[in-house]
Amino acid sequence: PISVTITSPTEGATVGGTITVSVSETGGTGTLNWSVTVDDPRRPPEGIIVICSPSGTASSISCSFDTTMVADGAHTLTATVQDGAGRSGTGVRHITVAQTLSASITSPAEGATVTGTVPVNMSESNGTGTITWTLRLDGGSTPIFTTSGTASTASFNWDTSSVAPGAHQLQLTVQDGGGRTATATRNVTVAAPLSASIPSPTEGATVSGTVPVNMSETGGTGTITWTLRLDGGTTPIFSTSGTASTASFNWDTSGVVAGSHQLQLTVQDGAGRTATAIRTVNVAPPPLTATITTPTEGATVGGTVPVGMSETGGTGTITWTLRLDGGATPIFSTSGTASTASFNWDTSGVPAGSHQLQLTVQDGSGRTATAIRNVTVQQGTIRVFITQPGTDGTTVSGTVWFTIWLENAAAGTRNLTLSIDGTAVATTSTTSNGPISMPWNSTGASGGTHTATVSVRDSMVTVGMSATNASGTPISFTLSVDGGAPVFSTSGTATTASFGWNSNSVPDGAHTLNLMVQDGAGRTANAVLHVTVVTPPPMGVQFTSPAEGATVNGTITVAASLTGGGTAPFTWTVKVDNTTQIFTSTGSARSISFAWNTTTVPDGPHTLNVSVQDSTGAPASAVRNITVKQPPPSTINVFITQPGADGATVSGTTWFTIWIENAAAGNRTFTMSVDGTAVGTPTNTTSNGPVSMPWTTNGTPNGSHSVTISVRDSAGGTGQAVRVVTVAN
């Protein structure tokens, strides 16, 4: 007889999932036809499911049985075999099907660092009936989330702001309609929330001048980007990036209107989180100051003297009042909104000796400031006459000869300088009062009006003399040089005397001034002063940087220095191409140095033009030829690492991962284009990667498409990469 036995699973076994059903027979001959079934009342009229029905000569078989095809509970496995002679046999095995209920937390990931509001996604499998979800934190008695329903998934937006930073455990319990339960856990780290603050200046502080602004953040991760704006302005007054949790900025309030203002700080960390802080301050108007810039303190002046005046901190209309020696009537007054004023002071009617210029400045709010300048007036100003060309507006060409006459010059050598539009073109020395001839080759000058100036300097030196303890009058002063014949003598009641000595009357070198004083009683006294006479060379100026013909770019140092004579203060002016002023200063320094940003002019040949004028009006100038050539922007190397290769199949929202090399520091703009058309929003970042950009393919025809990632850096450098993908929505 044929005997059939189900060898696996065992009799009465409880099974779930996919199992193996093994069957063997004895006594069969020829080809064996097998049938393995399980009862399933849900499938009338047969009420069975055929698990497998193989044929062959083997005396044993194995079948795979997915137990989820039948309901949980008791079931009967039946195996039947029929041999080649038509005989049959049957074997039976009783089992119980019970699927295992499972639970899982699918997000956040195990060990993830989270902050803010975090989606918690949960799922279960093998549950029956109504599923009850319960989520607890760190074993707390009160769930942070609970819900019920027939869906196999659930989600919850977890607000971590009320949770202490550090390690925490999410604990999920799922119960199905049959009362079975399953659990899952997820360990996460809650990061502190990102916060920003402005520790200084304090809220409501009154500030002026340069103010340190200190900024700090807490809870940030990765690179911190700091952006500080004033009163909501579109252009930040400060921005920087780095890993430090603090930043500082020296805020120059001099250009800010007085009154209430708001500093607005935005902090962004490497995770893209942002935090803000504001600080309201009151900018005080700067103090009102007044200055007499020229002539210098203690200067000896004569003739017409330019008096330069300036103020700082004034508001509204500025009223300038200049007095001499406390006089009731000003020698100059004016009003306007400019922060400087000037006045040509005619000293010809002022007695020789010490005097004081007294300046009062009043602004529109009624505040006042004062300044004084002590000078010595020396009479004997040289009068200069140009008799050829004969009148202003004369038309000239080629070599033009100027004829000059002098009056009131001290005996000896006189140094003359001819300048055209402030640039010296000729110099000469003479002992003559005229006629003196000086040439100018006008061939290289541009057509149009030009100003010719003739400056003259003699060697008059003021010698001051005084007597003390004189008895009676007259008091006689007699001055000689090197013990020779007297060069000056006077008598009177004054105990002081002054004499303009022409030092050109003696050779350069050491000399002795000999003074003899006699009073009314016939008593005498003597004084000796040793001096060295030096005839200063004419003032000149030269560039020391950059070199002649140099090719430059970026920010360079421009430097120049004086040669020869010249009397402080010196007024310096530097222009580009003799048109655009890039530097000016007035002071005693005989050299200048400043930084010039060459990107303010186009590439190509340019000239730097420096001009200097000393306190007497004597000019000097120089020209430096340079070529500006900025380096070309670099080419950025762009790499698309996800999708990993051309031809990748994509659908829905596809994320592209990009890395770059060779980009300039600062902000980089990433733009995505599909088949030449820009899509999405450009991404701005300071990172070299990874940079992620999404493309939503919904609405794009299925098939091959070309995705281009273009990058531009802060220096104008560009680069791009292309990835060809296949859309299959």
CSV table of C-alpha atoms in Angstrom, one decimal, residues 272-629:
chain,number,residue,atom,x,y,z
A,272,GLY,CA,20.3,76.0,7.7
A,273,ARG,CA,18.6,77.1,10.9
A,274,THR,CA,18.3,80.9,11.5
A,275,ALA,CA,17.9,83.1,14.6
A,276,THR,CA,17.7,86.8,14.9
A,277,ALA,CA,18.3,89.5,17.5
A,278,ILE,CA,17.8,93.3,17.5
A,279,ARG,CA,19.3,96.1,19.4
A,280,THR,CA,17.9,99.7,19.5
A,281,VAL,CA,20.5,102.4,20.1
A,282,ASN,CA,20.5,106.2,19.9
A,283,VAL,CA,23.2,107.7,17.7
A,284,ALA,CA,24.4,111.0,19.1
A,285,PRO,CA,25.5,113.8,16.9
A,286,PRO,CA,29.3,114.1,16.8
A,287,PRO,CA,30.8,117.0,18.8
A,288,LEU,CA,31.2,120.2,16.8
A,289,THR,CA,34.9,121.0,16.2
A,290,ALA,CA,36.6,123.9,14.4
A,291,THR,CA,40.1,123.9,12.9
A,292,ILE,CA,42.3,126.4,11.1
A,293,THR,CA,44.1,124.2,8.6
A,294,THR,CA,46.3,126.8,7.1
A,295,PRO,CA,48.6,128.6,7.7
A,296,THR,CA,50.4,126.4,10.2
A,297,GLU,CA,50.8,127.3,13.9
A,298,GLY,CA,53.7,129.9,14.3
A,299,ALA,CA,54.1,130.4,10.5
A,300,THR,CA,55.6,133.5,9.2
A,301,VAL,CA,53.4,135.0,6.5
A,302,GLY,CA,53.2,137.9,4.2
A,303,GLY,CA,51.2,139.3,1.3
A,304,THR,CA,48.0,137.4,0.5
A,305,VAL,CA,47.8,134.3,2.7
A,306,PRO,CA,45.2,131.5,2.1
A,307,VAL,CA,43.4,130.8,5.4
A,308,GLY,CA,41.8,127.3,5.3
A,309,MET,CA,39.1,126.5,7.8
A,310,SER,CA,37.2,123.2,8.5
A,311,GLU,CA,34.6,121.8,10.9
A,312,THR,CA,33.4,118.4,11.9
A,313,GLY,CA,30.1,117.3,13.5
A,314,GLY,CA,28.1,120.3,12.4
A,315,THR,CA,24.5,120.0,11.2
A,316,GLY,CA,22.5,122.4,9.0
A,317,THR,CA,23.9,125.7,8.0
A,318,ILE,CA,27.4,126.5,9.2
A,319,THR,CA,28.3,130.1,10.0
A,320,TRP,CA,32.0,131.0,9.9
A,321,THR,CA,33.5,134.1,11.6
A,322,LEU,CA,37.2,134.9,11.5
A,323,ARG,CA,38.7,137.7,13.6
A,324,LEU,CA,42.2,139.1,14.0
A,325,ASP,CA,43.6,139.7,17.5
A,326,GLY,CA,40.1,139.8,19.1
A,327,GLY,CA,38.9,142.6,16.9
A,328,ALA,CA,35.2,143.6,17.1
A,329,THR,CA,34.8,143.5,13.3
A,330,PRO,CA,35.5,140.1,11.6
A,331,ILE,CA,38.0,140.0,8.8
A,332,PHE,CA,35.9,137.2,7.2
A,333,SER,CA,32.4,135.7,7.6
A,334,THR,CA,30.2,133.4,5.5
A,335,SER,CA,27.5,130.8,5.9
A,336,GLY,CA,26.6,127.6,4.0
A,337,THR,CA,26.3,123.8,4.4
A,338,ALA,CA,29.9,123.0,3.4
A,339,SER,CA,32.3,121.7,6.1
A,340,THR,CA,35.2,123.8,4.9
A,341,ALA,CA,35.7,127.5,4.1
A,342,SER,CA,38.6,129.5,2.8
A,343,PHE,CA,39.7,133.2,2.8
A,344,ASN,CA,42.5,135.0,1.1
A,345,TRP,CA,43.9,137.2,3.9
A,346,ASP,CA,45.7,140.4,2.7
A,347,THR,CA,48.4,141.0,5.3
A,348,SER,CA,49.7,144.2,3.6
A,349,GLY,CA,47.8,146.4,6.1
A,350,VAL,CA,48.7,144.4,9.2
A,351,PRO,CA,51.7,145.6,11.3
A,352,ALA,CA,54.7,143.3,11.3
A,353,GLY,CA,54.9,141.0,14.3
A,354,SER,CA,52.9,138.3,16.2
A,355,HIS,CA,49.1,138.1,15.5
A,356,GLN,CA,46.3,135.7,16.3
A,357,LEU,CA,43.6,134.4,13.9
A,358,GLN,CA,40.5,133.5,15.9
A,359,LEU,CA,37.8,131.3,14.3
A,360,THR,CA,34.2,130.8,15.6
A,361,VAL,CA,32.0,128.2,13.9
A,362,GLN,CA,28.2,127.9,14.7
A,363,ASP,CA,26.0,125.1,13.3
A,364,GLY,CA,22.3,125.0,12.6
A,365,SER,CA,21.5,123.8,16.1
A,366,GLY,CA,23.2,126.7,17.7
A,367,ARG,CA,26.3,124.9,18.9
A,368,THR,CA,29.6,126.7,18.6
A,369,ALA,CA,33.3,125.8,18.4
A,370,THR,CA,36.4,127.9,18.2
A,371,ALA,CA,40.0,127.6,17.0
A,372,ILE,CA,43.0,129.9,17.0
A,373,ARG,CA,46.2,130.1,15.0
A,374,ASN,CA,49.3,132.2,16.0
A,375,VAL,CA,51.3,133.6,13.1
A,376,THR,CA,54.0,136.2,12.5
A,377,VAL,CA,53.3,138.8,9.8
A,378,GLN,CA,56.4,139.8,7.8
A,379,GLN,CA,56.2,142.8,5.5
A,380,GLY,CA,58.0,143.0,2.3
A,381,THR,CA,55.8,140.7,0.1
A,382,ILE,CA,57.1,140.4,-3.4
A,383,ARG,CA,54.9,141.9,-6.1
A,384,VAL,CA,55.0,140.0,-9.4
A,385,PHE,CA,53.9,141.3,-12.8
A,386,ILE,CA,53.5,139.3,-16.0
A,387,THR,CA,53.8,141.8,-18.9
A,388,GLN,CA,54.1,139.3,-21.7
A,389,PRO,CA,51.6,137.8,-22.8
A,390,GLY,CA,50.0,141.1,-22.2
A,391,THR,CA,46.4,140.2,-21.2
A,392,ASP,CA,44.3,137.3,-20.0
A,393,GLY,CA,42.8,135.2,-22.8
A,394,THR,CA,45.8,135.7,-25.2
A,395,THR,CA,46.0,133.0,-27.8
A,396,VAL,CA,49.4,131.2,-27.9
A,397,SER,CA,51.1,128.4,-29.7
A,398,GLY,CA,54.5,126.8,-29.9
A,399,THR,CA,57.1,128.1,-27.5
A,400,VAL,CA,55.6,131.0,-25.4
A,401,TRP,CA,57.9,133.4,-23.7
A,402,PHE,CA,56.7,135.0,-20.4
A,403,THR,CA,58.2,138.4,-19.3
A,404,ILE,CA,58.2,139.0,-15.5
A,405,TRP,CA,59.0,142.1,-13.4
A,406,LEU,CA,59.4,142.1,-9.6
A,407,GLU,CA,58.9,144.7,-6.8
A,408,ASN,CA,59.8,144.6,-3.1
A,409,ALA,CA,62.1,141.5,-3.4
A,410,ALA,CA,65.1,141.3,-1.1
A,411,ALA,CA,68.5,141.9,-2.7
A,412,GLY,CA,70.3,138.8,-3.8
A,413,THR,CA,69.1,135.7,-5.6
A,414,ARG,CA,65.4,135.2,-6.4
A,415,ASN,CA,64.0,131.8,-7.4
A,416,LEU,CA,61.2,131.9,-10.0
A,417,THR,CA,58.9,129.0,-10.9
A,418,LEU,CA,56.5,129.0,-14.0
A,419,SER,CA,53.5,126.6,-13.6
A,420,ILE,CA,50.8,125.7,-16.1
A,421,ASP,CA,47.5,124.5,-14.5
A,422,GLY,CA,49.5,123.9,-11.3
A,423,THR,CA,52.3,121.9,-12.9
A,424,ALA,CA,55.8,123.4,-12.9
A,425,VAL,CA,57.2,123.7,-16.4
A,426,ALA,CA,60.2,126.0,-15.9
A,427,THR,CA,62.4,127.4,-13.2
A,428,THR,CA,65.1,130.1,-13.1
A,429,SER,CA,67.2,132.0,-10.6
A,430,THR,CA,68.2,135.7,-10.9
A,431,THR,CA,69.3,138.8,-9.0
A,432,SER,CA,67.3,141.0,-11.4
A,433,ASN,CA,64.0,142.7,-10.8
A,434,GLY,CA,63.2,142.4,-14.5
A,435,PRO,CA,62.7,141.9,-17.2
A,436,ILE,CA,63.0,138.2,-16.6
A,437,SER,CA,62.1,135.8,-19.4
A,438,MET,CA,60.8,132.2,-19.0
A,439,PRO,CA,59.7,129.9,-21.8
A,440,TRP,CA,56.8,127.4,-22.1
A,441,ASN,CA,56.6,124.9,-25.0
A,442,SER,CA,52.8,124.7,-25.5
A,443,THR,CA,53.1,122.1,-28.3
A,444,GLY,CA,52.0,119.1,-26.1
A,445,ALA,CA,49.2,121.0,-24.3
A,446,SER,CA,45.5,120.4,-25.1
A,447,GLY,CA,43.7,123.1,-26.9
A,448,GLY,CA,41.7,125.5,-24.7
A,449,THR,CA,42.1,127.7,-21.7
A,450,HIS,CA,45.1,127.3,-19.4
A,451,THR,CA,46.4,129.2,-16.3
A,452,ALA,CA,50.0,130.3,-16.0
A,453,THR,CA,51.3,131.1,-12.5
A,454,VAL,CA,54.7,132.6,-11.7
A,455,SER,CA,55.9,132.1,-8.1
A,456,VAL,CA,58.9,133.9,-6.6
A,457,ARG,CA,60.9,133.3,-3.4
A,458,ASP,CA,63.7,135.5,-2.1
A,459,SER,CA,65.8,134.9,1.0
A,460,MET,CA,64.4,137.5,3.4
A,461,VAL,CA,64.8,136.4,7.0
A,462,THR,CA,63.2,138.2,10.0
A,463,VAL,CA,65.8,139.1,12.7
A,464,GLY,CA,64.1,139.9,16.0
A,465,MET,CA,66.0,142.0,18.6
A,466,SER,CA,65.2,143.1,22.2
A,467,ALA,CA,66.7,145.0,25.1
A,468,THR,CA,66.1,144.6,28.8
A,469,ASN,CA,66.8,147.0,31.7
A,470,ALA,CA,67.4,150.0,29.4
A,471,SER,CA,67.8,153.3,31.2
A,472,GLY,CA,66.4,156.3,29.3
A,473,THR,CA,66.0,156.9,25.6
A,474,PRO,CA,66.8,156.8,22.8
A,475,ILE,CA,67.5,153.0,22.6
A,476,SER,CA,69.7,152.3,19.6
A,477,PHE,CA,69.9,148.9,17.8
A,478,THR,CA,72.9,148.2,15.5
A,479,LEU,CA,73.1,144.9,13.6
A,480,SER,CA,76.1,143.6,11.5
A,481,VAL,CA,77.0,140.3,9.9
A,482,ASP,CA,80.3,138.6,10.6
A,483,GLY,CA,81.6,141.8,12.3
A,484,GLY,CA,81.3,143.9,9.1
A,485,ALA,CA,79.6,147.1,8.4
A,486,PRO,CA,76.1,147.5,9.9
A,487,VAL,CA,73.3,146.1,7.9
A,488,PHE,CA,70.6,147.6,10.1
A,489,SER,CA,70.3,150.4,12.7
A,490,THR,CA,67.4,152.2,14.4
A,491,SER,CA,66.8,154.4,17.5
A,492,GLY,CA,63.6,155.1,19.5
A,493,THR,CA,61.7,154.4,22.6
A,494,ALA,CA,60.9,150.7,21.8
A,495,THR,CA,62.8,148.0,23.6
A,496,THR,CA,62.4,145.7,20.6
A,497,ALA,CA,63.3,145.9,16.9
A,498,SER,CA,62.8,143.7,13.8
A,499,PHE,CA,64.7,143.6,10.5
A,500,GLY,CA,64.2,141.7,7.3
A,501,TRP,CA,67.6,140.4,6.5
A,502,ASN,CA,68.3,139.1,2.9
A,503,SER,CA,70.3,136.0,3.6
A,504,ASN,CA,71.2,135.8,-0.1
A,505,SER,CA,73.6,138.8,0.5
A,506,VAL,CA,76.1,136.3,2.0
A,507,PRO,CA,77.4,133.0,0.7
A,508,ASP,CA,75.9,129.7,1.9
A,509,GLY,CA,77.6,128.5,5.1
A,510,ALA,CA,78.2,129.6,8.8
A,511,HIS,CA,77.7,133.3,9.7
A,512,THR,CA,77.5,135.4,12.8
A,513,LEU,CA,74.8,138.1,13.5
A,514,ASN,CA,76.3,140.8,15.9
A,515,LEU,CA,73.9,143.1,17.8
A,516,MET,CA,74.9,146.1,19.8
A,517,VAL,CA,72.3,148.0,21.9
A,518,GLN,CA,72.9,151.5,23.6
A,519,ASP,CA,70.4,153.1,26.0
A,520,GLY,CA,69.8,156.7,26.8
A,521,ALA,CA,72.4,156.6,29.6
A,522,GLY,CA,75.1,155.6,27.2
A,523,ARG,CA,75.4,152.0,28.5
A,524,THR,CA,75.9,149.3,25.9
A,525,ALA,CA,75.2,145.6,25.6
A,526,ASN,CA,76.1,143.0,22.9
A,527,ALA,CA,74.5,139.7,21.6
A,528,VAL,CA,75.8,137.2,19.1
A,529,LEU,CA,73.7,134.6,17.1
A,530,HIS,CA,75.4,131.9,15.0
A,531,VAL,CA,73.4,130.9,11.9
A,532,THR,CA,73.9,128.8,8.8
A,533,VAL,CA,72.7,130.1,5.5
A,534,VAL,CA,71.4,127.5,3.1
A,535,THR,CA,69.8,128.2,-0.2
A,536,PRO,CA,67.1,125.5,-0.5
A,537,PRO,CA,66.8,123.7,-3.9
A,538,PRO,CA,63.5,124.1,-5.7
A,539,MET,CA,60.7,121.8,-4.4
A,540,GLY,CA,60.1,118.7,-6.4
A,541,VAL,CA,58.0,115.5,-6.1
A,542,GLN,CA,58.5,112.0,-7.3
A,543,PHE,CA,56.5,108.7,-7.2
A,544,THR,CA,58.1,105.9,-5.1
A,545,SER,CA,55.4,103.4,-5.8
A,546,PRO,CA,54.2,101.8,-8.2
A,547,ALA,CA,57.2,101.6,-10.6
A,548,GLU,CA,57.1,103.4,-13.9
A,549,GLY,CA,55.3,101.3,-16.5
A,550,ALA,CA,54.2,98.8,-13.9
A,551,THR,CA,51.2,96.5,-14.6
A,552,VAL,CA,49.0,96.4,-11.5
A,553,ASN,CA,45.7,94.9,-10.3
A,554,GLY,CA,43.6,94.7,-7.1
A,555,THR,CA,44.5,97.1,-4.3
A,556,ILE,CA,48.0,98.6,-4.6
A,557,THR,CA,50.1,101.1,-2.6
A,558,VAL,CA,50.6,104.5,-4.1
A,559,ALA,CA,53.5,106.5,-2.6
A,560,ALA,CA,55.2,109.8,-3.4
A,561,SER,CA,57.8,112.0,-1.6
A,562,LEU,CA,59.1,115.6,-1.8
A,563,THR,CA,62.6,116.5,-2.9
A,564,GLY,CA,64.4,119.9,-2.4
A,565,GLY,CA,62.9,122.8,-0.5
A,566,GLY,CA,59.3,123.7,0.3
A,567,THR,CA,57.6,125.0,3.4
A,568,ALA,CA,55.0,123.2,5.3
A,569,PRO,CA,52.0,122.7,5.3
A,570,PHE,CA,52.0,120.8,2.0
A,571,THR,CA,48.7,120.2,0.1
A,572,TRP,CA,48.9,116.8,-1.8
A,573,THR,CA,46.5,115.8,-4.5
A,574,VAL,CA,46.6,112.6,-6.5
A,575,LYS,CA,44.4,111.9,-9.6
A,576,VAL,CA,43.9,109.1,-12.1
A,577,ASP,CA,44.3,110.2,-15.7
A,578,ASN,CA,44.5,113.8,-14.3
A,579,THR,CA,40.7,113.8,-13.8
A,580,THR,CA,39.4,111.6,-11.0
A,581,GLN,CA,40.8,112.5,-7.5
A,582,ILE,CA,41.7,109.5,-5.4
A,583,PHE,CA,43.7,111.2,-2.6
A,584,THR,CA,44.2,114.5,-0.9
A,585,SER,CA,45.7,115.7,2.3
A,586,THR,CA,47.3,118.7,4.0
A,587,GLY,CA,50.0,118.6,6.6
A,588,SER,CA,53.6,118.7,7.4
A,589,ALA,CA,54.5,115.3,6.0
A,590,ARG,CA,56.9,115.3,3.1
A,591,SER,CA,55.7,112.0,1.8
A,592,ILE,CA,52.4,110.2,1.3
A,593,SER,CA,51.3,106.6,1.0
A,594,PHE,CA,47.8,105.2,0.5
A,595,ALA,CA,45.9,102.2,-0.8
A,596,TRP,CA,44.2,102.5,-4.2
A,597,ASN,CA,41.6,99.9,-5.5
A,598,THR,CA,42.5,99.6,-9.2
A,599,THR,CA,39.2,97.9,-9.9
A,600,THR,CA,37.6,101.4,-10.0
A,601,VAL,CA,39.1,102.0,-13.5
A,602,PRO,CA,38.9,99.9,-16.6
A,603,ASP,CA,41.8,97.7,-17.7
A,604,GLY,CA,44.3,99.5,-19.9
A,605,PRO,CA,46.9,102.2,-19.7
A,606,HIS,CA,46.4,105.0,-17.1
A,607,THR,CA,48.4,107.8,-15.5
A,608,LEU,CA,48.8,108.7,-11.8
A,609,ASN,CA,49.2,112.5,-11.4
A,610,VAL,CA,50.5,113.9,-8.1
A,611,SER,CA,50.6,117.6,-7.4
A,612,VAL,CA,51.9,119.4,-4.2
A,613,GLN,CA,51.7,123.0,-3.1
A,614,ASP,CA,53.6,124.4,-0.1
A,615,SER,CA,52.5,127.2,2.2
A,616,THR,CA,53.9,129.8,-0.1
A,617,GLY,CA,52.0,128.5,-3.1
A,618,ALA,CA,55.0,127.0,-4.8
A,619,PRO,CA,53.9,123.9,-6.8
A,620,ALA,CA,55.5,120.6,-7.9
A,621,SER,CA,54.0,117.7,-9.8
A,622,ALA,CA,54.9,114.3,-11.3
A,623,VAL,CA,53.3,111.7,-13.5
A,624,ARG,CA,53.5,107.9,-13.3
A,625,ASN,CA,52.4,105.7,-16.2
A,626,ILE,CA,50.9,102.3,-15.3
A,627,THR,CA,48.8,99.6,-16.9
A,628,VAL,CA,45.8,98.2,-15.0
A,629,LYS,CA,45.1,94.5,-15.8
